[in-house]
mmCIF file of C-alpha atoms and ligand atoms in Angstrom:
data_model
loop_
_atom_site.group_PDB
_atom_site.id
_atom_site.type_symbol
_atom_site.label_atom_id
_atom_site.label_comp_id
_atom_site.label_asym_id
_atom_site.label_seq_id
_atom_site.Cartn_x
_atom_site.Cartn_y
_atom_site.Cartn_z
ATOM 1 C CA MET A 30 0.051 0.049 0.064
ATOM 2 C CA LYS A 31 1.447 3.174 -1.216
ATOM 3 C CA THR A 32 1.631 5.568 2.437
ATOM 4 C CA ASN A 33 1.761 8.520 0.038
ATOM 5 C CA ARG A 34 -1.897 8.416 -1.209
ATOM 6 C CA PRO A 35 -4.057 11.333 0.016
ATOM 7 C CA SER A 36 -6.396 8.574 1.584
ATOM 8 C CA ILE A 37 -4.072 7.122 3.781
ATOM 9 C CA LEU A 38 -2.974 10.051 5.211
ATOM 10 C CA ILE A 39 -6.022 11.611 5.964
ATOM 11 C CA LEU A 40 -6.479 8.409 8.148
ATOM 12 C CA TYR A 41 -3.306 8.768 9.702
ATOM 13 C CA GLY A 42 -4.290 12.824 10.453
ATOM 14 C CA SER A 43 -8.039 11.295 11.827
ATOM 15 C CA LEU A 44 -6.251 8.796 14.116
ATOM 16 C CA ILE A 45 -4.466 11.223 15.463
ATOM 17 C CA PHE A 46 -7.199 13.167 15.610
ATOM 18 C CA SER A 47 -9.277 9.929 17.724
ATOM 19 C CA VAL A 48 -6.101 9.249 19.695
ATOM 20 C CA ILE A 49 -6.172 13.170 21.019
ATOM 21 C CA SER A 50 -9.570 13.394 21.317
ATOM 22 C CA PHE A 51 -9.241 9.945 23.657
ATOM 23 C CA LEU A 52 -7.100 11.809 25.692
ATOM 24 C CA LEU A 53 -8.742 15.041 26.202
ATOM 25 C CA ALA A 54 -12.197 12.908 27.423
ATOM 26 C CA ALA A 55 -9.667 10.798 29.176
ATOM 27 C CA PHE A 56 -8.265 14.259 31.255
ATOM 28 C CA ILE A 57 -11.692 15.337 31.704
ATOM 29 C CA ASP A 58 -12.844 11.820 32.994
ATOM 30 C CA PHE A 59 -10.097 12.148 35.318
ATOM 31 C CA VAL A 60 -10.303 15.443 35.944
ATOM 32 C CA ILE A 61 -13.411 17.424 35.605
ATOM 33 C CA ILE A 62 -16.894 14.959 35.142
ATOM 34 C CA PRO A 63 -16.259 11.490 35.535
ATOM 35 C CA PHE A 64 -17.652 9.835 32.428
ATOM 36 C CA SER A 65 -18.893 6.063 31.461
ATOM 37 C CA ASN A 66 -16.874 3.257 29.724
ATOM 38 C CA ALA A 67 -18.951 3.483 26.664
ATOM 39 C CA LEU A 68 -18.572 7.387 26.526
ATOM 40 C CA LEU A 69 -14.911 7.051 26.299
ATOM 41 C CA VAL A 70 -15.148 4.377 23.258
ATOM 42 C CA LEU A 71 -17.613 6.395 21.902
ATOM 43 C CA ILE A 72 -16.140 10.053 21.824
ATOM 44 C CA PRO A 73 -12.541 8.912 20.369
ATOM 45 C CA LEU A 74 -13.700 6.841 17.720
ATOM 46 C CA ILE A 75 -17.269 9.256 16.647
ATOM 47 C CA SER A 76 -14.569 12.225 16.603
ATOM 48 C CA GLY A 77 -12.120 10.160 14.187
ATOM 49 C CA VAL A 78 -14.863 8.968 12.132
ATOM 50 C CA VAL A 79 -16.217 12.542 11.837
ATOM 51 C CA ALA A 80 -12.354 14.239 11.163
ATOM 52 C CA TYR A 81 -11.785 11.683 8.473
ATOM 53 C CA PHE A 82 -15.271 13.193 6.080
ATOM 54 C CA ILE A 83 -14.341 16.396 7.070
ATOM 55 C CA PHE A 84 -10.648 15.962 5.974
ATOM 56 C CA TYR A 85 -11.236 13.905 2.981
ATOM 57 C CA TYR A 86 -14.227 16.697 1.092
ATOM 58 C CA LEU A 87 -11.882 20.059 2.540
ATOM 59 C CA LEU A 88 -8.884 18.369 0.495
ATOM 60 C CA LYS A 89 -10.659 17.568 -2.460
ATOM 61 C CA LYS A 90 -11.987 20.199 -2.730
ATOM 62 C CA PHE A 91 -8.800 21.989 -2.479
ATOM 63 C CA ILE A 92 -7.501 19.335 -4.863
ATOM 64 C CA ASN A 93 -9.767 19.603 -7.653
ATOM 65 C CA ASN A 94 -9.414 23.620 -7.375
ATOM 66 C CA ARG A 95 -6.010 23.974 -7.599
ATOM 67 C CA LEU A 96 -6.408 20.995 -10.509
ATOM 68 C CA SER A 97 -8.571 22.640 -12.367
ATOM 69 C CA LEU A 98 -6.158 25.467 -12.089
ATOM 70 C CA ILE A 99 -3.605 23.705 -13.627
ATOM 71 C CA TYR A 100 -5.454 22.527 -15.951
ATOM 72 C CA ARG A 101 -6.620 25.229 -17.513
ATOM 73 C CA SER A 102 -3.319 26.647 -17.861
ATOM 74 C CA ILE A 103 -1.963 24.050 -19.677
ATOM 75 C CA GLN A 104 -5.178 23.827 -21.646
ATOM 76 C CA VAL A 105 -6.650 20.416 -21.340
ATOM 77 C CA ASN A 106 -9.377 19.738 -20.655
ATOM 78 C CA ASN A 107 -9.222 17.314 -16.623
ATOM 79 C CA GLY A 108 -12.524 14.954 -17.687
ATOM 80 C CA ILE A 109 -12.838 14.366 -13.894
ATOM 81 C CA ASP A 110 -16.714 15.055 -13.843
ATOM 82 C CA SER A 111 -16.854 16.525 -10.160
ATOM 83 C CA THR A 112 -20.806 14.778 -10.033
ATOM 84 C CA LYS A 113 -19.263 11.285 -9.994
ATOM 85 C CA LYS A 114 -17.399 9.678 -7.510
ATOM 86 C CA THR A 115 -13.933 9.595 -8.457
ATOM 87 C CA SER A 116 -11.786 9.090 -4.828
ATOM 88 C CA ILE A 117 -9.272 11.428 -4.522
ATOM 89 C CA ASP A 118 -6.647 8.843 -4.782
ATOM 90 C CA GLU A 119 -8.035 8.481 -8.661
ATOM 91 C CA VAL A 120 -8.277 12.359 -9.356
ATOM 92 C CA LEU A 121 -4.286 12.610 -8.665
ATOM 93 C CA GLU A 122 -3.444 9.597 -10.306
ATOM 94 C CA LYS A 123 -4.869 11.259 -13.237
ATOM 95 C CA ALA A 124 -3.355 14.219 -12.805
ATOM 96 C CA GLU A 125 -0.319 12.931 -12.390
ATOM 97 C CA SER A 126 -0.489 10.920 -15.853
ATOM 98 C CA ASP A 127 -2.513 13.791 -17.905
ATOM 99 C CA VAL A 128 0.533 15.799 -16.410
ATOM 100 C CA ASN A 129 3.773 12.950 -18.314
ATOM 101 C CA SER A 130 1.216 12.970 -21.252
ATOM 102 C CA TRP A 131 1.233 16.554 -21.453
ATOM 103 C CA LYS A 132 4.883 16.636 -21.054
ATOM 104 C CA GLU A 133 6.279 14.155 -23.724
ATOM 105 C CA ASP A 134 3.542 15.793 -26.276
ATOM 106 C CA ARG A 135 5.415 18.978 -25.311
ATOM 107 C CA THR A 136 9.394 17.438 -25.803
ATOM 108 C CA ILE A 137 7.577 16.111 -28.721
ATOM 109 C CA GLU A 138 6.259 19.250 -30.346
ATOM 110 C CA ILE A 139 9.547 21.213 -29.292
ATOM 111 C CA SER A 140 11.859 18.612 -31.058
ATOM 112 C CA LYS A 141 10.174 18.903 -33.806
ATOM 113 C CA LEU A 142 10.302 22.896 -34.100
ATOM 114 C CA LYS A 143 13.841 22.945 -33.741
ATOM 115 C CA GLU A 144 13.605 19.881 -36.752
ATOM 116 C CA GLN A 145 11.709 22.762 -38.661
ATOM 117 C CA GLU A 146 14.259 25.880 -37.961
ATOM 118 C CA GLN A 147 16.773 23.486 -39.064
ATOM 119 C CA PHE A 148 15.202 23.013 -41.858
ATOM 120 C CA ARG A 149 14.554 26.641 -42.681
ATOM 121 C CA LYS A 150 17.502 27.147 -42.464
ATOM 122 C CA GLU A 151 19.046 24.611 -44.429
ATOM 123 C CA PHE A 152 16.501 25.364 -47.052
ATOM 124 C CA LEU A 153 17.211 29.503 -47.096
ATOM 125 C CA GLY A 154 21.333 28.642 -46.744
ATOM 126 C CA ASN A 155 20.835 26.168 -50.406
ATOM 127 C CA LEU A 156 18.537 28.150 -52.114
ATOM 128 C CA ALA A 157 20.438 31.291 -51.428
ATOM 129 C CA HIS A 158 23.779 28.951 -52.780
ATOM 130 C CA GLU A 159 21.750 27.616 -55.500
ATOM 131 C CA LEU A 160 20.511 31.071 -57.436
ATOM 132 C CA LYS A 161 23.592 33.153 -56.887
ATOM 133 C CA THR A 162 25.229 30.846 -58.973
ATOM 134 C CA PRO A 163 23.547 31.599 -61.867
ATOM 135 C CA VAL A 164 22.477 35.664 -61.485
ATOM 136 C CA PHE A 165 26.865 36.352 -60.510
ATOM 137 C CA SER A 166 27.704 34.332 -63.832
ATOM 138 C CA ILE A 167 24.933 36.662 -66.059
ATOM 139 C CA GLN A 168 26.102 39.339 -63.797
ATOM 140 C CA GLY A 169 29.511 39.018 -65.207
ATOM 141 C CA TYR A 170 28.563 38.892 -68.341
ATOM 142 C CA ILE A 171 26.538 41.791 -68.547
ATOM 143 C CA SER A 172 29.080 43.223 -66.707
ATOM 144 C CA THR A 173 31.923 42.250 -69.398
ATOM 145 C CA LEU A 174 29.296 43.193 -72.160
ATOM 146 C CA LEU A 175 28.776 46.761 -71.049
ATOM 147 C CA ASP A 176 32.612 47.185 -70.367
ATOM 148 C CA GLY A 177 33.243 47.182 -73.574
ATOM 149 C CA ALA A 178 33.103 43.336 -75.051
ATOM 150 C CA LEU A 179 29.623 44.994 -76.520
ATOM 151 C CA GLU A 180 31.181 45.902 -79.958
ATOM 152 C CA ASP A 181 33.468 42.713 -79.821
ATOM 153 C CA GLU A 182 32.067 40.514 -82.634
ATOM 154 C CA ASN A 183 34.258 37.514 -81.346
ATOM 155 C CA ILE A 184 32.153 37.072 -78.266
ATOM 156 C CA ASN A 185 29.488 39.643 -77.729
ATOM 157 C CA ARG A 186 26.766 36.615 -79.007
ATOM 158 C CA SER A 187 28.637 33.736 -76.958
ATOM 159 C CA PHE A 188 28.098 36.028 -73.939
ATOM 160 C CA LEU A 189 25.204 36.914 -74.551
ATOM 161 C CA GLU A 190 24.327 33.141 -74.933
ATOM 162 C CA ARG A 191 25.290 31.788 -72.124
ATOM 163 C CA ALA A 192 23.422 34.852 -69.702
ATOM 164 C CA ASN A 193 20.983 33.294 -71.397
ATOM 165 C CA LYS A 194 21.561 30.231 -70.003
ATOM 166 C CA ALA A 195 22.331 31.075 -67.165
ATOM 167 C CA THR A 196 19.059 32.339 -67.280
ATOM 168 C CA ASP A 197 17.515 29.149 -68.269
ATOM 169 C CA ARG A 198 18.689 27.079 -65.313
ATOM 170 C CA MET A 199 17.595 30.310 -62.714
ATOM 171 C CA VAL A 200 13.986 29.641 -64.062
ATOM 172 C CA GLY A 201 14.733 26.013 -64.143
ATOM 173 C CA ILE A 202 15.455 26.278 -60.405
ATOM 174 C CA LEU A 203 12.332 29.322 -59.840
ATOM 175 C CA GLU A 204 9.746 26.518 -61.473
ATOM 176 C CA ASP A 205 10.859 23.568 -59.230
ATOM 177 C CA LEU A 206 10.364 26.004 -56.282
ATOM 178 C CA ASP A 207 7.476 27.382 -57.037
ATOM 179 C CA GLN A 208 5.752 22.920 -57.727
ATOM 180 C CA ILE A 209 7.451 22.034 -54.809
ATOM 181 C CA ALA A 210 5.787 25.014 -53.114
ATOM 182 C CA LYS A 211 2.147 24.828 -54.794
ATOM 183 C CA LEU A 212 2.664 20.762 -53.924
ATOM 184 C CA GLU A 213 3.214 21.973 -50.216
ATOM 185 C CA VAL A 214 -0.126 24.716 -50.155
ATOM 186 C CA GLU A 215 -2.779 22.284 -51.550
ATOM 187 C CA ASP A 216 -1.739 19.613 -49.164
ATOM 188 C CA LEU A 217 -1.471 17.951 -52.708
ATOM 189 C CA LYS A 218 -4.982 15.811 -53.339
ATOM 190 C CA PRO A 219 -4.253 13.873 -56.324
ATOM 191 C CA GLU A 220 -6.487 14.214 -58.667
ATOM 192 C CA LEU A 221 -6.735 10.170 -59.250
ATOM 193 C CA ARG A 222 -8.121 9.293 -62.577
ATOM 194 C CA SER A 223 -7.979 5.823 -64.870
ATOM 195 C CA PHE A 224 -5.082 6.061 -67.334
ATOM 196 C CA ASP A 225 -2.930 4.032 -69.466
ATOM 197 C CA ILE A 226 0.570 3.854 -67.991
ATOM 198 C CA SER A 227 2.401 2.678 -70.917
ATOM 199 C CA GLU A 228 1.020 5.188 -73.026
ATOM 200 C CA LEU A 229 2.506 8.126 -70.914
ATOM 201 C CA ILE A 230 5.399 6.292 -71.095
ATOM 202 C CA LYS A 231 5.756 6.615 -74.648
ATOM 203 C CA GLU A 232 4.135 10.198 -74.585
ATOM 204 C CA ILE A 233 7.216 11.233 -72.055
ATOM 205 C CA LEU A 234 9.995 8.545 -73.256
ATOM 206 C CA GLU A 235 9.195 10.916 -77.332
ATOM 207 C CA THR A 236 9.862 14.355 -75.203
ATOM 208 C CA LEU A 237 13.135 13.226 -73.653
ATOM 209 C CA GLU A 238 14.587 11.648 -76.532
ATOM 210 C CA LEU A 239 15.704 14.831 -78.102
ATOM 211 C CA THR A 240 18.384 15.551 -74.470
ATOM 212 C CA ALA A 241 18.736 11.635 -74.965
ATOM 213 C CA LYS A 242 20.204 11.462 -78.167
ATOM 214 C CA GLN A 243 22.915 14.811 -77.210
ATOM 215 C CA LYS A 244 24.370 11.949 -74.534
ATOM 216 C CA ASN A 245 24.165 9.196 -78.052
ATOM 217 C CA ILE A 246 21.588 7.625 -74.903
ATOM 218 C CA VAL A 247 19.094 4.883 -75.827
ATOM 219 C CA LEU A 248 15.395 5.254 -74.097
ATOM 220 C CA ALA A 249 13.071 2.313 -74.653
ATOM 221 C CA LEU A 250 10.578 0.774 -72.769
ATOM 222 C CA LYS A 251 11.693 -2.833 -71.668
ATOM 223 C CA LYS A 252 8.281 -4.175 -74.223
ATOM 224 C CA ASP A 253 5.335 -3.275 -75.615
ATOM 225 C CA TYR A 254 3.178 -3.625 -72.694
ATOM 226 C CA GLY A 255 -0.372 -3.003 -74.095
ATOM 227 C CA PRO A 256 -2.617 -0.833 -72.165
ATOM 228 C CA ILE A 257 -2.017 -1.387 -68.308
ATOM 229 C CA HIS A 258 -4.619 1.196 -66.526
ATOM 230 C CA VAL A 259 -3.907 2.748 -63.308
ATOM 231 C CA LEU A 260 -5.610 4.744 -60.311
ATOM 232 C CA ALA A 261 -3.072 8.060 -60.315
ATOM 233 C CA ASP A 262 -3.032 12.120 -60.812
ATOM 234 C CA ARG A 263 -2.048 11.595 -64.460
ATOM 235 C CA THR A 264 -0.153 15.098 -64.577
ATOM 236 C CA LYS A 265 1.485 14.592 -61.628
ATOM 237 C CA ILE A 266 3.126 11.684 -63.127
ATOM 238 C CA GLY A 267 3.810 12.521 -66.196
ATOM 239 C CA GLN A 268 6.291 14.942 -63.783
ATOM 240 C CA VAL A 269 7.552 12.317 -61.838
ATOM 241 C CA LEU A 270 8.137 9.829 -64.962
ATOM 242 C CA THR A 271 9.653 13.228 -66.491
ATOM 243 C CA ASN A 272 11.803 13.690 -63.608
ATOM 244 C CA LEU A 273 13.613 10.077 -63.277
ATOM 245 C CA ILE A 274 13.232 9.860 -66.563
ATOM 246 C CA ASN A 275 16.180 13.252 -67.047
ATOM 247 C CA ASN A 276 18.308 12.193 -64.359
ATOM 248 C CA SER A 277 19.018 9.691 -65.769
ATOM 249 C CA ILE A 278 20.410 11.043 -69.520
ATOM 250 C CA ALA A 279 21.835 13.468 -67.186
ATOM 251 C CA TYR A 280 23.572 11.134 -64.779
ATOM 252 C CA GLY A 281 23.814 8.464 -67.542
ATOM 253 C CA LYS A 282 27.135 7.649 -69.802
ATOM 254 C CA GLU A 283 27.495 8.569 -73.070
ATOM 255 C CA ASN A 284 25.680 5.987 -75.290
ATOM 256 C CA GLY A 285 23.805 4.529 -72.676
ATOM 257 C CA LYS A 286 20.851 3.206 -71.922
ATOM 258 C CA THR A 287 17.796 3.834 -70.155
ATOM 259 C CA GLU A 288 14.494 0.778 -69.761
ATOM 260 C CA ILE A 289 11.602 1.279 -68.280
ATOM 261 C CA SER A 290 9.121 -1.291 -67.316
ATOM 262 C CA LEU A 291 6.652 -2.752 -65.611
ATOM 263 C CA LEU A 292 5.523 -5.394 -63.390
ATOM 264 C CA LEU A 293 2.313 -6.040 -62.175
ATOM 265 C CA PHE A 294 1.639 -7.298 -59.024
ATOM 266 C CA GLU A 295 -1.661 -8.292 -57.130
ATOM 267 C CA SER A 296 -3.648 -4.447 -57.194
ATOM 268 C CA LEU A 297 -0.197 -2.881 -57.962
ATOM 269 C CA VAL A 298 2.148 -1.973 -60.924
ATOM 270 C CA THR A 299 5.518 -0.987 -60.456
ATOM 271 C CA ILE A 300 7.306 0.912 -62.443
ATOM 272 C CA GLU A 301 11.319 0.646 -62.944
ATOM 273 C CA ILE A 302 13.268 3.324 -64.818
ATOM 274 C CA SER A 303 17.155 1.880 -64.600
ATOM 275 C CA ASP A 304 19.724 3.502 -66.388
ATOM 276 C CA ASN A 305 23.439 1.880 -66.299
ATOM 277 C CA GLY A 306 24.869 5.917 -65.593
ATOM 278 C CA ILE A 307 27.893 6.316 -63.183
ATOM 279 C CA GLY A 308 25.894 5.296 -60.123
ATOM 280 C CA ILE A 309 25.087 6.564 -56.391
ATOM 281 C CA ASP A 310 26.493 5.287 -53.079
ATOM 282 C CA PRO A 311 23.802 3.103 -50.854
ATOM 283 C CA LYS A 312 25.288 5.572 -48.210
ATOM 284 C CA HIS A 313 23.788 8.768 -50.009
ATOM 285 C CA PHE A 314 20.359 6.776 -50.005
ATOM 286 C CA PRO A 315 18.962 8.531 -46.788
ATOM 287 C CA ARG A 316 19.108 11.780 -47.628
ATOM 288 C CA LEU A 317 18.601 11.655 -51.747
ATOM 289 C CA PHE A 318 15.587 12.763 -51.549
ATOM 290 C CA GLU A 319 15.678 15.838 -49.665
ATOM 291 C CA ARG A 320 15.238 19.081 -50.843
ATOM 292 C CA PHE A 321 18.687 20.456 -52.869
ATOM 293 C CA TYR A 322 20.773 17.107 -51.998
ATOM 294 C CA ARG A 323 23.184 15.842 -54.095
ATOM 295 C CA VAL A 324 25.815 12.901 -53.542
ATOM 296 C CA GLU A 325 28.979 14.224 -55.240
ATOM 297 C CA LYS A 326 29.034 18.658 -55.331
ATOM 298 C CA SER A 327 31.010 18.859 -57.748
ATOM 299 C CA ARG A 328 31.425 16.504 -59.611
ATOM 300 C CA ASN A 329 29.294 14.773 -62.527
ATOM 301 C CA ARG A 330 27.611 17.781 -61.408
ATOM 302 C CA ASN A 331 23.751 18.491 -63.412
ATOM 303 C CA GLU A 332 24.551 21.946 -63.949
ATOM 304 C CA GLY A 333 20.687 22.532 -65.666
ATOM 305 C CA GLY A 334 19.713 20.695 -62.230
ATOM 306 C CA SER A 335 17.468 22.382 -59.456
ATOM 307 C CA GLY A 336 18.641 19.876 -56.758
ATOM 308 C CA LEU A 337 14.848 19.536 -56.666
ATOM 309 C CA GLY A 338 13.799 16.866 -58.950
ATOM 310 C CA LEU A 339 13.938 14.221 -56.720
ATOM 311 C CA ALA A 340 12.429 15.827 -53.704
ATOM 312 C CA ILE A 341 8.949 16.731 -56.121
ATOM 313 C CA VAL A 342 9.298 12.865 -56.674
ATOM 314 C CA LYS A 343 8.315 12.471 -53.720
ATOM 315 C CA ASN A 344 6.629 14.703 -52.466
ATOM 316 C CA ILE A 345 4.047 14.023 -55.678
ATOM 317 C CA LEU A 346 4.215 9.201 -54.839
ATOM 318 C CA ASP A 347 3.581 10.584 -50.827
ATOM 319 C CA SER A 348 0.614 11.792 -51.712
ATOM 320 C CA HIS A 349 -0.072 8.720 -54.229
ATOM 321 C CA GLY A 350 0.918 7.206 -50.366
ATOM 322 C CA GLN A 351 3.187 5.711 -52.534
ATOM 323 C CA ALA A 352 6.739 5.046 -51.814
ATOM 324 C CA ILE A 353 9.871 5.956 -54.337
ATOM 325 C CA ASN A 354 12.667 2.646 -54.306
ATOM 326 C CA VAL A 355 16.579 3.186 -55.515
ATOM 327 C CA ARG A 356 18.522 0.451 -56.279
ATOM 328 C CA SER A 357 22.409 1.090 -57.454
ATOM 329 C CA THR A 358 25.660 0.536 -57.692
ATOM 330 C CA VAL A 359 28.528 2.893 -58.298
ATOM 331 C CA ASN A 360 29.831 2.965 -62.103
ATOM 332 C CA VAL A 361 26.859 0.342 -62.599
ATOM 333 C CA GLY A 362 23.601 2.526 -62.755
ATOM 334 C CA SER A 363 20.667 3.189 -60.779
ATOM 335 C CA THR A 364 17.084 2.141 -60.820
ATOM 336 C CA PHE A 365 14.006 3.831 -59.619
ATOM 337 C CA SER A 366 10.875 2.158 -58.975
ATOM 338 C CA PHE A 367 7.709 3.266 -57.695
ATOM 339 C CA SER A 368 4.052 1.585 -57.915
ATOM 340 C CA LEU A 369 0.579 2.644 -58.294
ATOM 341 C CA GLU A 370 -2.709 1.496 -58.196
ATOM 342 C CA LYS A 371 -4.219 -0.665 -60.565
ATOM 343 C CA SER A 372 -7.346 1.015 -62.001
ATOM 344 C CA LYS A 373 -10.456 -1.106 -61.903
ATOM 345 C CA ILE A 374 -11.614 0.361 -65.051
ATOM 346 C CA SER A 375 -9.646 -1.723 -68.069
ATOM 347 C CA GLY A 376 -11.420 0.109 -72.222
ATOM 348 C CA PRO A 377 -10.315 3.647 -73.234
ATOM 349 C CA VAL A 378 -11.237 6.051 -71.432
ATOM 350 C CA SER A 379 -12.075 10.059 -71.132
ATOM 351 C CA SER A 380 -9.764 12.378 -69.898
ATOM 352 C CA ARG A 381 -11.570 12.794 -67.031
ATOM 353 C CA GLY A 382 -11.132 8.847 -66.136
ATOM 354 C CA ILE A 383 -14.679 8.469 -67.537
ATOM 355 C CA PRO A 384 -15.012 5.313 -69.504
ATOM 356 C CA LEU A 385 -16.041 5.675 -73.053
ATOM 357 C CA LYS A 386 -17.827 2.296 -73.463
HETATM 358 P P1 ADP B 3 19.644 17.698 -59.811
HETATM 359 O O1 ADP B 3 19.119 18.555 -59.993
HETATM 360 O O2 ADP B 3 20.566 17.979 -59.112
HETATM 361 O O3 ADP B 3 19.435 16.564 -60.368
HETATM 362 P P2 ADP B 3 17.585 16.021 -58.087
HETATM 363 O O4 ADP B 3 17.276 16.052 -56.755
HETATM 364 O O5 ADP B 3 17.017 15.305 -59.460
HETATM 365 O O6 ADP B 3 18.496 17.101 -58.120
HETATM 366 O O7 ADP B 3 19.061 14.456 -57.949
HETATM 367 C C1 ADP B 3 19.281 14.999 -56.585
HETATM 368 C C2 ADP B 3 21.045 13.728 -56.892
HETATM 369 O O8 ADP B 3 20.428 12.449 -57.079
HETATM 370 C C3 ADP B 3 21.493 14.302 -58.087
HETATM 371 O O9 ADP B 3 22.063 15.686 -57.590
HETATM 372 C C4 ADP B 3 22.320 13.399 -58.502
HETATM 373 O O10 ADP B 3 23.677 13.439 -57.843
HETATM 374 C C5 ADP B 3 21.712 11.691 -57.694
HETATM 375 N N1 ADP B 3 20.851 11.607 -58.792
HETATM 376 C C6 ADP B 3 19.721 11.380 -59.163
HETATM 377 N N2 ADP B 3 19.114 10.453 -60.431
HETATM 378 C C7 ADP B 3 20.216 10.022 -60.630
HETATM 379 C C8 ADP B 3 20.903 8.666 -61.361
HETATM 380 N N3 ADP B 3 19.374 8.599 -62.326
HETATM 381 N N4 ADP B 3 22.182 8.735 -61.372
HETATM 382 C C9 ADP B 3 23.065 8.809 -60.432
HETATM 383 N N5 ADP B 3 22.786 10.187 -59.474
HETATM 384 C C10 ADP B 3 21.820 10.045 -59.907
#
């Protein structure tokens, strides 16, 4: 039995009270008026019981008042129904466990806030760094042109072209930033519709063919899969495929190959994008999908990339309730894969996902 329980302390208090009243009764009995023996027993007994109830009532009232003030100050509903017969011990035990869980919640909240603060600092630092490079190079070309290079037919055009390239890079970063900000603000509810994923992949492969040709990289679907309908946001999945295939070209080797395969398993379709490019050391996997994270800061850097491509991919797939996976070996190649829910509709559908037959 816990001796620090209020009810036990009250019991001790009433016992002491009862002993005192016995001594008092005995004193009166000896010195002033003699009592009967029954009265000598009854007086301490009754005063002990009465003292117990009075102490109990007063202490309970005091504790309830104090606790409701404390609960109010920590903005938690105490959930104690004053009309219900709850003992003091229960009230205090509940208060103790409430305060402990409140403390745990606050600790979690504080560590989350610290994490966010750290993330915000890193994000701002990274953003400034990413924008600084193209802005400084534009500034450099323009000042050189103004300082006289504008009249030099041999270099003026090439300087303008380089400044233009740096502007394109800045626009790319801003567009990606804009997209990632929108994805977060919208809280990213994907517009789920049924569409043919193999058709979407073919479309994207066509749009990226020209970029791949510059490095003589072959882009191909592993085989002709025929129509495979998935339930997802077509535009956003298009963005995921574009980012992943673009990376396979950017980090692919000259004369290399990017292959896309589809695997059907139960209710899911898994899409795999494999390249035989420079690969990624697995130690980078945990941070690969963070904004602005780059595997190697200088070497093999995709100068056109914003460092946000994989963060966007992860964001979109998260909103579909799916994960992005990566397998890779340095100098051998990388495979990025993700799954989508198969759609129940298998025939042709309109752009709004309505069956046409
Ligand atoms: P970036 O704009 O730098 O390409 P991403 O978010 O798309 O940004 O990619 C993050 C980093 O992951 C890249 O800088 C690159 O180091 C690495 N990476 C992404 N895809 C591949 C790939 N297919 N092969 C090798 N490295 C890759």
